[in-house]
Coordinates of N, CA and C in Angstrom, one line a residue:
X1 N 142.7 117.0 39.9 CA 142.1 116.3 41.0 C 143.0 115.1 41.4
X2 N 143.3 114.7 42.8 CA 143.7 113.6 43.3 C 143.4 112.4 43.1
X3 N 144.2 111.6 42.8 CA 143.8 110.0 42.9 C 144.6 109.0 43.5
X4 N 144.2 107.8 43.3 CA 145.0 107.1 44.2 C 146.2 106.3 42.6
X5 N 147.1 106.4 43.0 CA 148.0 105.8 41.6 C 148.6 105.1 42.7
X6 N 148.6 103.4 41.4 CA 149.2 101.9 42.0 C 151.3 102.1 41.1
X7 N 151.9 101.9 41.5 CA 152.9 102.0 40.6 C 153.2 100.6 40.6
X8 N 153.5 100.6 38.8 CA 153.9 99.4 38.4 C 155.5 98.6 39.0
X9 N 155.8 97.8 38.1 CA 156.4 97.1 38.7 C 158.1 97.9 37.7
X10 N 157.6 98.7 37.1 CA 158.6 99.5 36.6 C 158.9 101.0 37.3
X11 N 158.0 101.1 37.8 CA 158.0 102.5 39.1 C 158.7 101.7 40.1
X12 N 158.3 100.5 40.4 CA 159.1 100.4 41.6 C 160.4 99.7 41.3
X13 N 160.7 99.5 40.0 CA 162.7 99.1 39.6 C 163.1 100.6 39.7
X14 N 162.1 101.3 39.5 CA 163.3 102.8 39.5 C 163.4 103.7 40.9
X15 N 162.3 102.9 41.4 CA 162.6 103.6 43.1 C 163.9 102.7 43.6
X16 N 163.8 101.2 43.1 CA 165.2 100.5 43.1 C 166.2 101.3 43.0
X17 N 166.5 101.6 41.6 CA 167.9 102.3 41.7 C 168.0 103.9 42.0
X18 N 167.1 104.3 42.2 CA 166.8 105.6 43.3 C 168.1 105.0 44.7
X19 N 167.4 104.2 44.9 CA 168.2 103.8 46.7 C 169.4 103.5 46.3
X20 N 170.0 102.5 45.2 CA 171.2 102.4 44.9 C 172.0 103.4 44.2
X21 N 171.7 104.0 44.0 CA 172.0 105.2 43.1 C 172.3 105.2 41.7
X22 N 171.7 104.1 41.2 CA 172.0 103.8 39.5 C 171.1 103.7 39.1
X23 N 170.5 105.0 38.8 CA 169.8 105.8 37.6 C 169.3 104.5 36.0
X24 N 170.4 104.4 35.6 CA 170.4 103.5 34.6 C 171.3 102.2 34.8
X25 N 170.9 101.5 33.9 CA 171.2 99.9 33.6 C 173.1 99.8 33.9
X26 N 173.7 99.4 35.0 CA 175.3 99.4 34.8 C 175.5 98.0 35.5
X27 N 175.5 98.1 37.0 CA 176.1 96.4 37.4 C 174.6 96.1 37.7
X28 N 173.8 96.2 37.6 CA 172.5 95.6 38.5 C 171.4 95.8 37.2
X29 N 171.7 94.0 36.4 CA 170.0 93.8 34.8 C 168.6 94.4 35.8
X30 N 168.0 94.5 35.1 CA 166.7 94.8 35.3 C 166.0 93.8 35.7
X31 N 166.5 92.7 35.1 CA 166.2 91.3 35.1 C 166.1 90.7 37.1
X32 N 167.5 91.2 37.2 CA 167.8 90.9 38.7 C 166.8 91.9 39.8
X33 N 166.7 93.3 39.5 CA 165.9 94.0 39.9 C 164.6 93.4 40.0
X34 N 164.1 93.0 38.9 CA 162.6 92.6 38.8 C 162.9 91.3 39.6
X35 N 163.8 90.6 40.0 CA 163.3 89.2 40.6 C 163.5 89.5 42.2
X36 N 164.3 90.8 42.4 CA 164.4 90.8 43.9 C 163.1 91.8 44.5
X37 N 162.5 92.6 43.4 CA 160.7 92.7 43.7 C 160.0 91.7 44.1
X38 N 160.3 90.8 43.4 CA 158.5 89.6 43.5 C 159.5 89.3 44.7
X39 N 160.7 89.1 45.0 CA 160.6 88.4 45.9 C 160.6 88.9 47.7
X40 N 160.7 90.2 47.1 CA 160.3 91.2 48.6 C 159.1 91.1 48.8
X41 N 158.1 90.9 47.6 CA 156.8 90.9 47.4 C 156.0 89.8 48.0
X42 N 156.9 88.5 48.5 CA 156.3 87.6 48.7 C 157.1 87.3 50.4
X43 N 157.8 87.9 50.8 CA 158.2 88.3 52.1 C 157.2 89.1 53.2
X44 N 156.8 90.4 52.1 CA 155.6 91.4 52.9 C 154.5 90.5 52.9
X45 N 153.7 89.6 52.4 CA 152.7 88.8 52.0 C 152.7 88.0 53.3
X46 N 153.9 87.2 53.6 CA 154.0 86.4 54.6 C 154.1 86.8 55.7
X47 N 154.5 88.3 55.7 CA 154.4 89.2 57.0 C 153.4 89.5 57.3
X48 N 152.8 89.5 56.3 CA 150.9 89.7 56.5 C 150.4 88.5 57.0
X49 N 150.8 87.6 56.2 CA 149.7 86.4 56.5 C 150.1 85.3 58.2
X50 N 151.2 85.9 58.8 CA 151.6 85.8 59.9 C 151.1 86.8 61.2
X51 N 150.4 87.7 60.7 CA 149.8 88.1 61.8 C 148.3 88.5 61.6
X52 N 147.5 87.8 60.6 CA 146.0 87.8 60.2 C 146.0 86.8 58.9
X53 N 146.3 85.8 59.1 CA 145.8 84.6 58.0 C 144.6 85.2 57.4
X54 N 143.7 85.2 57.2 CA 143.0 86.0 56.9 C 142.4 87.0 56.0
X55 N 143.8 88.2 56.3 CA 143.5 89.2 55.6 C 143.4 89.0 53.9
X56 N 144.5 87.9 53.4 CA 144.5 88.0 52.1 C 143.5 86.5 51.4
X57 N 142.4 86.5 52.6 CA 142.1 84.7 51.7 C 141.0 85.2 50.2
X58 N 141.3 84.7 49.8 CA 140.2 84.4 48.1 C 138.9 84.7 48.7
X59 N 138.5 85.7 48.2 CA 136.8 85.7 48.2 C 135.6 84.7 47.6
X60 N 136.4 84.1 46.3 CA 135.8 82.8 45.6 C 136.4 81.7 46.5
X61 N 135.1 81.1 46.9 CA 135.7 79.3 47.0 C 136.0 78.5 46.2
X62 N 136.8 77.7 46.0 CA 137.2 76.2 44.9 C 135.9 75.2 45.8
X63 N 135.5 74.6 44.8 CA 134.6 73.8 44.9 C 135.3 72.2 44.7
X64 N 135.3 71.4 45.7 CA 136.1 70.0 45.9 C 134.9 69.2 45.5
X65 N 134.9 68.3 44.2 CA 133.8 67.5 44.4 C 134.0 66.1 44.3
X66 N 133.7 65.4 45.5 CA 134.3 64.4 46.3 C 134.2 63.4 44.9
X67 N 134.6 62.0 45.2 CA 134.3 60.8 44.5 C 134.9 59.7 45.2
X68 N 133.8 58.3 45.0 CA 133.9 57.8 45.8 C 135.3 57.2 46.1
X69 N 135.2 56.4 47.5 CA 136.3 55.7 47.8 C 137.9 56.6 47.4
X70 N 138.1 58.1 47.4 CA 139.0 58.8 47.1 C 139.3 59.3 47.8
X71 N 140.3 59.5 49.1 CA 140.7 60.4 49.6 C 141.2 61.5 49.7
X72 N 142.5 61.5 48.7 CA 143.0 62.8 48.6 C 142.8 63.1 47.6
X73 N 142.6 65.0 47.5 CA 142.2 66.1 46.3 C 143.6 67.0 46.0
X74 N 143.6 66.7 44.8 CA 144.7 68.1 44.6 C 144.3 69.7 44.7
X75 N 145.0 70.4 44.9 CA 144.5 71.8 45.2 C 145.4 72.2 44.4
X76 N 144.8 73.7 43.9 CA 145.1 74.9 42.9 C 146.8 74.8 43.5
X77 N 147.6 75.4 42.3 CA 149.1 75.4 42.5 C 148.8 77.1 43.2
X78 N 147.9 77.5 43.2 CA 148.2 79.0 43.9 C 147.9 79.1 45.8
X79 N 147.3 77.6 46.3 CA 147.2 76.9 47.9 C 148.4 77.6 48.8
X80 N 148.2 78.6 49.7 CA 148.7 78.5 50.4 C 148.5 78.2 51.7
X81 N 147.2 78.7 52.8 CA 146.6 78.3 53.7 C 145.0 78.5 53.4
X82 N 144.5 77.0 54.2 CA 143.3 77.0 53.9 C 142.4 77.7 55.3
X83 N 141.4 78.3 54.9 CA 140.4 79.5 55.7 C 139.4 79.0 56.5
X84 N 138.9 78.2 55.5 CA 137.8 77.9 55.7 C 137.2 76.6 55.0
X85 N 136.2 75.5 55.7 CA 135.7 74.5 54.8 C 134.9 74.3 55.2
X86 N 133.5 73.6 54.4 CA 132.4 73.8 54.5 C 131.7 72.8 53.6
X87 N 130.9 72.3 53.7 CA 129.6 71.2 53.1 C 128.9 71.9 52.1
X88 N 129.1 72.0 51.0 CA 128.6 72.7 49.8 C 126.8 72.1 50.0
X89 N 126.3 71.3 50.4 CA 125.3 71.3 50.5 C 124.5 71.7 51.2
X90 N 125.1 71.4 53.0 CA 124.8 72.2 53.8 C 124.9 73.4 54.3
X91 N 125.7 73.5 53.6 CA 126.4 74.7 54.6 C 127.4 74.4 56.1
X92 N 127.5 73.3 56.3 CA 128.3 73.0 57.7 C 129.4 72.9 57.8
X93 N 129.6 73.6 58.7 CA 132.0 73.6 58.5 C 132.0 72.4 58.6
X94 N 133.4 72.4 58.2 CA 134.4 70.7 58.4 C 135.8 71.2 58.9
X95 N 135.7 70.3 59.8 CA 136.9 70.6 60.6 C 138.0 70.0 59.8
X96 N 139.1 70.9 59.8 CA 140.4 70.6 59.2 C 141.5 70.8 60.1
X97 N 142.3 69.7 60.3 CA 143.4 69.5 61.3 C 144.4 68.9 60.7
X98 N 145.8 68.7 61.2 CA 147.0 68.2 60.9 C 146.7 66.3 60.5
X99 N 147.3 65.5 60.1 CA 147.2 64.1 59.7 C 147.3 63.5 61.0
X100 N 147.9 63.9 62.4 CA 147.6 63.2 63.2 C 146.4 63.4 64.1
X101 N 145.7 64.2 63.7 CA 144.7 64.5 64.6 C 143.0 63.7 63.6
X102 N 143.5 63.0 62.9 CA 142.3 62.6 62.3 C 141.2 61.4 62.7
X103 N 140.4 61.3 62.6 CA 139.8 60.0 63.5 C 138.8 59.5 62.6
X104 N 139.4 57.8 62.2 CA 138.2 57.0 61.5 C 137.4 56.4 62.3
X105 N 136.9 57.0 63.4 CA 135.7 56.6 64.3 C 134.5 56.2 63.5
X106 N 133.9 57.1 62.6 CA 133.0 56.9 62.0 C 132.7 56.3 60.8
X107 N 133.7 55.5 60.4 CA 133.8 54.5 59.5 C 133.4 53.2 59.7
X108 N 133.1 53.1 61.2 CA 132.3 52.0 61.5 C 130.7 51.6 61.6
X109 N 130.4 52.8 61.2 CA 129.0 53.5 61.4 C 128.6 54.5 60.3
X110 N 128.6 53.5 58.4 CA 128.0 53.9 57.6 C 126.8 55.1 56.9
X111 N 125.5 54.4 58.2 CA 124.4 55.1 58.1 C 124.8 56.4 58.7
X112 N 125.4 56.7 59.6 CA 125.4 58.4 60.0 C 125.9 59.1 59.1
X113 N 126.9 58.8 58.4 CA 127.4 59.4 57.0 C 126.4 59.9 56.3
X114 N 125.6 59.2 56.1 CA 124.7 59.5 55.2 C 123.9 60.4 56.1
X115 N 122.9 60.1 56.4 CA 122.1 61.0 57.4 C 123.2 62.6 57.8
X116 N 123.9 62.0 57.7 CA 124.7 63.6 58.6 C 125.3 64.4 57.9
X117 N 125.1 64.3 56.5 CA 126.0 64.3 54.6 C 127.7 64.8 55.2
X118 N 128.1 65.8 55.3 CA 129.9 66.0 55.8 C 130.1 66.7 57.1
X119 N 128.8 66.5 57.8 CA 129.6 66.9 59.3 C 130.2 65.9 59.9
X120 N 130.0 64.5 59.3 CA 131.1 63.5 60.6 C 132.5 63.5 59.7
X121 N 132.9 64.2 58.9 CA 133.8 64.2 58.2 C 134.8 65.3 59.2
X122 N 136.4 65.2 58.7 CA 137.6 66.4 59.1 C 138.7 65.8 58.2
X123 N 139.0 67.3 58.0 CA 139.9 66.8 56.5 C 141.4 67.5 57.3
X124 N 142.6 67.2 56.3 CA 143.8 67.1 56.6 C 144.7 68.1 55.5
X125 N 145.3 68.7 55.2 CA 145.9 69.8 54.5 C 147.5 68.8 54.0
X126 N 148.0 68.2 53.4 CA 149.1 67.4 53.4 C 149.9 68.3 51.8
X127 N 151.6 67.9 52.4 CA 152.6 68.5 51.4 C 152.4 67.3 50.5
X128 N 152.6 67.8 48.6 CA 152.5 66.8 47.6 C 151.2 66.6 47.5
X129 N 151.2 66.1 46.3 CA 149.9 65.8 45.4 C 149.4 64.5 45.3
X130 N 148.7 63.8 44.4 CA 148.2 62.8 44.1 C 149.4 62.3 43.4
X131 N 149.8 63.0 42.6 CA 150.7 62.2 41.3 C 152.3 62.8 41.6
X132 N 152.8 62.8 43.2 CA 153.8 63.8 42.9 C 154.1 64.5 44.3
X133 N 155.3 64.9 44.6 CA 155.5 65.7 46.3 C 155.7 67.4 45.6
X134 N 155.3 67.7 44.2 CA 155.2 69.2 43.9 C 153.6 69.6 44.3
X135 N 154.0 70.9 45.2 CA 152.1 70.9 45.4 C 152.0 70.8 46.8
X136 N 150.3 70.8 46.8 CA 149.9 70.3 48.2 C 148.3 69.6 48.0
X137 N 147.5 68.8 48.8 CA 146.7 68.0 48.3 C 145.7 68.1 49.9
X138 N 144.5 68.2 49.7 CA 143.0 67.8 51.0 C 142.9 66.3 51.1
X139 N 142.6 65.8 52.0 CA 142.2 64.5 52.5 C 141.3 64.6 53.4
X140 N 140.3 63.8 53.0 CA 139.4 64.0 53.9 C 139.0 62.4 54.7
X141 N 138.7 62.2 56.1 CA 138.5 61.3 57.1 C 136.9 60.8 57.6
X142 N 136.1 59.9 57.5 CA 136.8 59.0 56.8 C 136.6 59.2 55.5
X143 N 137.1 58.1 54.5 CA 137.5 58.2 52.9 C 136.1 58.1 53.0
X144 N 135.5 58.9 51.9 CA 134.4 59.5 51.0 C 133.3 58.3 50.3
X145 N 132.5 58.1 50.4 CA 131.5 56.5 49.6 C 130.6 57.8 48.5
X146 N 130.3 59.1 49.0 CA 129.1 59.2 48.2 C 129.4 60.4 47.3
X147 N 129.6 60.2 46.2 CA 129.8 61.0 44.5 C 129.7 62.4 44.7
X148 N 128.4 62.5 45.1 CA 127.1 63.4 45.1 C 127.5 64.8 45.7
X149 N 128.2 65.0 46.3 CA 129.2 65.4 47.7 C 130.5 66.4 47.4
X150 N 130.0 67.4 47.7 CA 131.1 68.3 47.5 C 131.5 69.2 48.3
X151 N 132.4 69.4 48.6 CA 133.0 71.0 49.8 C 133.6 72.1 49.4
X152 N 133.0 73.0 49.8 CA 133.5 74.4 49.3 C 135.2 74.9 50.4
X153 N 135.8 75.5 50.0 CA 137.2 76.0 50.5 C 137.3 77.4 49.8
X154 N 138.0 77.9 50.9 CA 138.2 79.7 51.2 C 140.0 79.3 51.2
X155 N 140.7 80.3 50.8 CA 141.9 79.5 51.5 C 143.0 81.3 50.9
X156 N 144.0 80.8 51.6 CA 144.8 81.7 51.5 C 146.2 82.1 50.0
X157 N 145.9 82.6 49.1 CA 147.1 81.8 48.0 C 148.0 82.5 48.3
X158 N 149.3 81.8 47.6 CA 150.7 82.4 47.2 C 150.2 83.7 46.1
X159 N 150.6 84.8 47.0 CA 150.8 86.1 46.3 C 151.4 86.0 44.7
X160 N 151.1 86.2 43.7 CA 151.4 86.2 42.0 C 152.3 87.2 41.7
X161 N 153.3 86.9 41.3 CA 154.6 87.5 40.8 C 154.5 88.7 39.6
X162 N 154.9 89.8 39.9 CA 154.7 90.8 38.8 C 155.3 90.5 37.8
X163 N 155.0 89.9 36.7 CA 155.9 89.6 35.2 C 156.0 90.2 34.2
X164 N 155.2 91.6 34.3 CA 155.3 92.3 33.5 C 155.7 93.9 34.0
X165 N 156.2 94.7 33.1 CA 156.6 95.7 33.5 C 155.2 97.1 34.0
X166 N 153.9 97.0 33.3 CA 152.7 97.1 33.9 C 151.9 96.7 34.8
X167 N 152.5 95.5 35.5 CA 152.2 94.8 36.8 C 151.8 95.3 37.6
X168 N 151.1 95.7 38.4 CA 150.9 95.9 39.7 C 150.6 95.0 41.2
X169 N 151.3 95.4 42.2 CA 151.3 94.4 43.4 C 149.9 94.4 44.0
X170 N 150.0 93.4 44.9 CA 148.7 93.1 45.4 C 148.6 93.2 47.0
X171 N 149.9 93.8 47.4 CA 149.9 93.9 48.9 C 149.1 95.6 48.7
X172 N 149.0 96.0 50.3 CA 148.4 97.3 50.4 C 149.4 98.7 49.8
X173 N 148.5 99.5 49.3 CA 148.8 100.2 48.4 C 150.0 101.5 49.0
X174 N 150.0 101.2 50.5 CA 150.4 102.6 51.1 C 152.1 101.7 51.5
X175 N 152.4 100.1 51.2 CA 153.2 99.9 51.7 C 154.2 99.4 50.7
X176 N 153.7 99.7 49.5 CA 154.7 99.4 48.1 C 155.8 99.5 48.1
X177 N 156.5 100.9 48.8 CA 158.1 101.4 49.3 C 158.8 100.2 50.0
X178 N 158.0 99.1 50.7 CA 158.8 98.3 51.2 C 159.6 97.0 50.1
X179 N 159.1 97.1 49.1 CA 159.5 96.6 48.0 C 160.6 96.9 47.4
X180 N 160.7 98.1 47.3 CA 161.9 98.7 46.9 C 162.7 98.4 48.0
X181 N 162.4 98.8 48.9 CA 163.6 98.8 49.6 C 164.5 97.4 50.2
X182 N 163.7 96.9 50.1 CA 163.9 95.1 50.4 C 164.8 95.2 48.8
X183 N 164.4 95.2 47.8 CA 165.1 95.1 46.6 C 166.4 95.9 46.4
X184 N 166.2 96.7 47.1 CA 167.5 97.5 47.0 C 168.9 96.9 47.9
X185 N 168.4 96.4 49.2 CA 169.0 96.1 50.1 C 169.8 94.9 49.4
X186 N 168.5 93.7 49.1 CA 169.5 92.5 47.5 C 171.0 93.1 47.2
X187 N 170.5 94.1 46.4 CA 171.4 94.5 45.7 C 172.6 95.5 46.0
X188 N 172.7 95.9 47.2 CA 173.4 96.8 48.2 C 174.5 95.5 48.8
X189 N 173.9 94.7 49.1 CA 174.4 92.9 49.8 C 175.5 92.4 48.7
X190 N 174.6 92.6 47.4 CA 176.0 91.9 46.3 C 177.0 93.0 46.5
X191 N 177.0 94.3 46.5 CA 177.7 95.3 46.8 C 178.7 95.2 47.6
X192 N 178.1 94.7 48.5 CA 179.4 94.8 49.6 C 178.9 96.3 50.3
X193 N 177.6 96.8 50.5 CA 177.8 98.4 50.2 C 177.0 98.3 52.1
X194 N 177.0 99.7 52.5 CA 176.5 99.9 53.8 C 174.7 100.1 53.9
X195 N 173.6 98.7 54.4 CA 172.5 98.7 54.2 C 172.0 98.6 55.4
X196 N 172.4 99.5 56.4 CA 172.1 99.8 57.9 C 171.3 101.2 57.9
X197 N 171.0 102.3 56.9 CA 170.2 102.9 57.3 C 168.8 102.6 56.2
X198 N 168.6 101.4 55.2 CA 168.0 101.1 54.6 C 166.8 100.0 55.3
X199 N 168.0 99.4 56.1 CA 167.4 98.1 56.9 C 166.5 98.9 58.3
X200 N 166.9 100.0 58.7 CA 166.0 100.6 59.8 C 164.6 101.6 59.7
X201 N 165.0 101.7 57.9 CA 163.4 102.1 57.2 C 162.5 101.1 57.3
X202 N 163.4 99.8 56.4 CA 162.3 98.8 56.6 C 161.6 98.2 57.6
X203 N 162.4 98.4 58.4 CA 162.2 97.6 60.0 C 160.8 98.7 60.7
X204 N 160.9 99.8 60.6 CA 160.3 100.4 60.4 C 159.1 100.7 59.9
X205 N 158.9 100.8 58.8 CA 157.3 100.3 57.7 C 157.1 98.9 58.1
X206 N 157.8 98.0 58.2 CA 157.3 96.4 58.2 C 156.4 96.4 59.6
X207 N 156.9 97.0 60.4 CA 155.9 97.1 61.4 C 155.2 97.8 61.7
X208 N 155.1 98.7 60.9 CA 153.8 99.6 61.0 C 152.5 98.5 59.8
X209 N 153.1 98.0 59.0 CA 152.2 97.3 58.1 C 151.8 95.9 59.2
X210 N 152.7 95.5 60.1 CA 152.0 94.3 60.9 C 151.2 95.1 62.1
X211 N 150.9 96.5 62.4 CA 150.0 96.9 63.5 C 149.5 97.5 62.5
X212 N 148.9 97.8 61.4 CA 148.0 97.6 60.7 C 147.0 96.7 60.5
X213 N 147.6 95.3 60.0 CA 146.8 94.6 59.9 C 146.7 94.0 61.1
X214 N 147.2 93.8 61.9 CA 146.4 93.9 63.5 C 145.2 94.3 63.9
X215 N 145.2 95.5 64.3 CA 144.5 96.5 64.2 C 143.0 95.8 63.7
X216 N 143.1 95.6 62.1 CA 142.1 95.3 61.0 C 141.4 94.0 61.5
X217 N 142.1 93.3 62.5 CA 142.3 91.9 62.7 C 140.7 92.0 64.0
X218 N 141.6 93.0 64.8 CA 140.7 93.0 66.0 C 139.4 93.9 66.1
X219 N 139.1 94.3 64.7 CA 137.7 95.2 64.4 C 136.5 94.3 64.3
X220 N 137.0 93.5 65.7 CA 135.5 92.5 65.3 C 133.8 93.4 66.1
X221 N 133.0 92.9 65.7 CA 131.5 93.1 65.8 C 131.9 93.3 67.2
X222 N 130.9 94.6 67.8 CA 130.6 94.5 69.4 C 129.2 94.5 69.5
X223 N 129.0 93.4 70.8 CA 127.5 93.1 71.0 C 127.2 93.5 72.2
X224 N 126.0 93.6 72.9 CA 125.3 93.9 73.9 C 125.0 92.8 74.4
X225 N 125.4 92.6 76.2 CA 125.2 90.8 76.3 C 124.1 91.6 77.7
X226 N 123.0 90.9 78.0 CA 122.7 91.2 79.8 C 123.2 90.3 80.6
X227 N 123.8 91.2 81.9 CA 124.5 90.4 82.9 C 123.6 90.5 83.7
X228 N 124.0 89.7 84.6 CA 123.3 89.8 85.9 C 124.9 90.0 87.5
X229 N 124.8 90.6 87.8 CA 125.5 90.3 89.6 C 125.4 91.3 90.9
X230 N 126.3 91.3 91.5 CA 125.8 91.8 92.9 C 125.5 92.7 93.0
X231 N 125.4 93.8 91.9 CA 124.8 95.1 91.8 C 124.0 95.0 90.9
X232 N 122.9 94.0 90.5 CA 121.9 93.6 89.8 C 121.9 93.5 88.7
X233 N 121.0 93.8 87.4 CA 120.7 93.3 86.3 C 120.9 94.3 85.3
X234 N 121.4 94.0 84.1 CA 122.2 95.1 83.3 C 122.2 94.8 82.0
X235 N 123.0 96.0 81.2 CA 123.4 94.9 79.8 C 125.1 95.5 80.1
X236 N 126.0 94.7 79.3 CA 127.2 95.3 79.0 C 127.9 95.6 77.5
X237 N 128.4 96.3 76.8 CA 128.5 96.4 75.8 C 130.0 96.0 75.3

């Protein structure tokens, strides 16, 4: 019977030396193989996450639980873009924008804070941490008075590096070959060697993987609206 088989991260060093033609271990460690995987691995990721932010965000939220008079939050070392934010109590988005777009309007006007728990809030996405420019850190506008207070985040991570030889990748399963072949190409480059009909495969699958997730992108809900105009009253779909 058929199934679907993920190949490890050792299936795809040997589709590696498939394309280079070295079978076994001679100018090219396994070591170097495995690092120009993760790192094709994290090229396709961003080819994804460049045409549907979206497609790969965390199903679990991280839960931010405010404290007072604190602005900035550190976020997970795995942060890459954030999705979505939201009022763990309410349920109400919070708008999140760049550091110049933030407004302490409402810091003049205590009681609506309260009464309105994090809708008068908008938070800010900033490079570096609390303790440090390694990282990246949330701020939220204006600075925080009440404990009690938490916000949920959806967000997008850095794809996780295959480190073991049973690894398996986390991009889509039909587009794995582009791994190799990005890894091959690495290693065709230290060559000196001809990676012009390698580079028109990839060019190739890489775009068929970005009108893919296109595609996936624009499968949104269709609704039934009634119109009304010069040929009278209707619905349209």
């Amino acid at each position: 019977m058929a199934n679907l088989y993920f190949p490890s991260r050792a299936d795809i060093r040997t589709r590696v030396r498939f394309y280079i033609d070295e079978p076994i271990q001679a100018n090219f460690l396994d070591s170097d193989i495995n690092y120009s995987i993760n790192e094709s691995q994290q090229d396709v990721a961003t080819e994804i996450d460049q045409v549907n932010e979206h497609y790969r965000v965390n199903p679990v939220p991280i839960t931010i639980q405010l404290k007072a008079n604190t602005q900035f939050y550190d976020l997970p070392d795995s942060f890459w873009k954030c999705s979505r934010l939201q009022d763990a109590q309410t349920g109400l988005p919070i708008d999140f924008t760049d550091i110049n777009s933030q407004n302490d309007l409402f810091n003049s006007f205590p009681p609506l804070i309260t009464g309105y728990a994090m809708g008068a809030f908008s938070a800010m996405i900033v490079g570096g941490t609390t303790t440090g420019q390694s990282g990246t850190s949330i701020g939220f506008t204006p600075i925080p008075t009440d404990a009690t207070k938490s916000a949920l985040m959806w967000y997008v991570p850095i794809i996780e590096d295959m480190d073991a030889d049973d690894d398996t990748s986390a991009i889509p399963r039909q587009f794995y070959d582009l791994l190799a072949i990005q890894a091959a190409i690495d290693c065709l480059i230290k060559d000196q060697a001809d990676t012009a009909q390698l580079e028109r495969k990839y060019s190739r699958r890489i775009e068929q993987l970005k009108r893919t997730t296109r595609d996936r992108q624009q499968q949104n809900p269709k609704h039934v609206t009634r119109v009304s105009n010069s040929q009278g009253n209707g619905y349209l779909l």
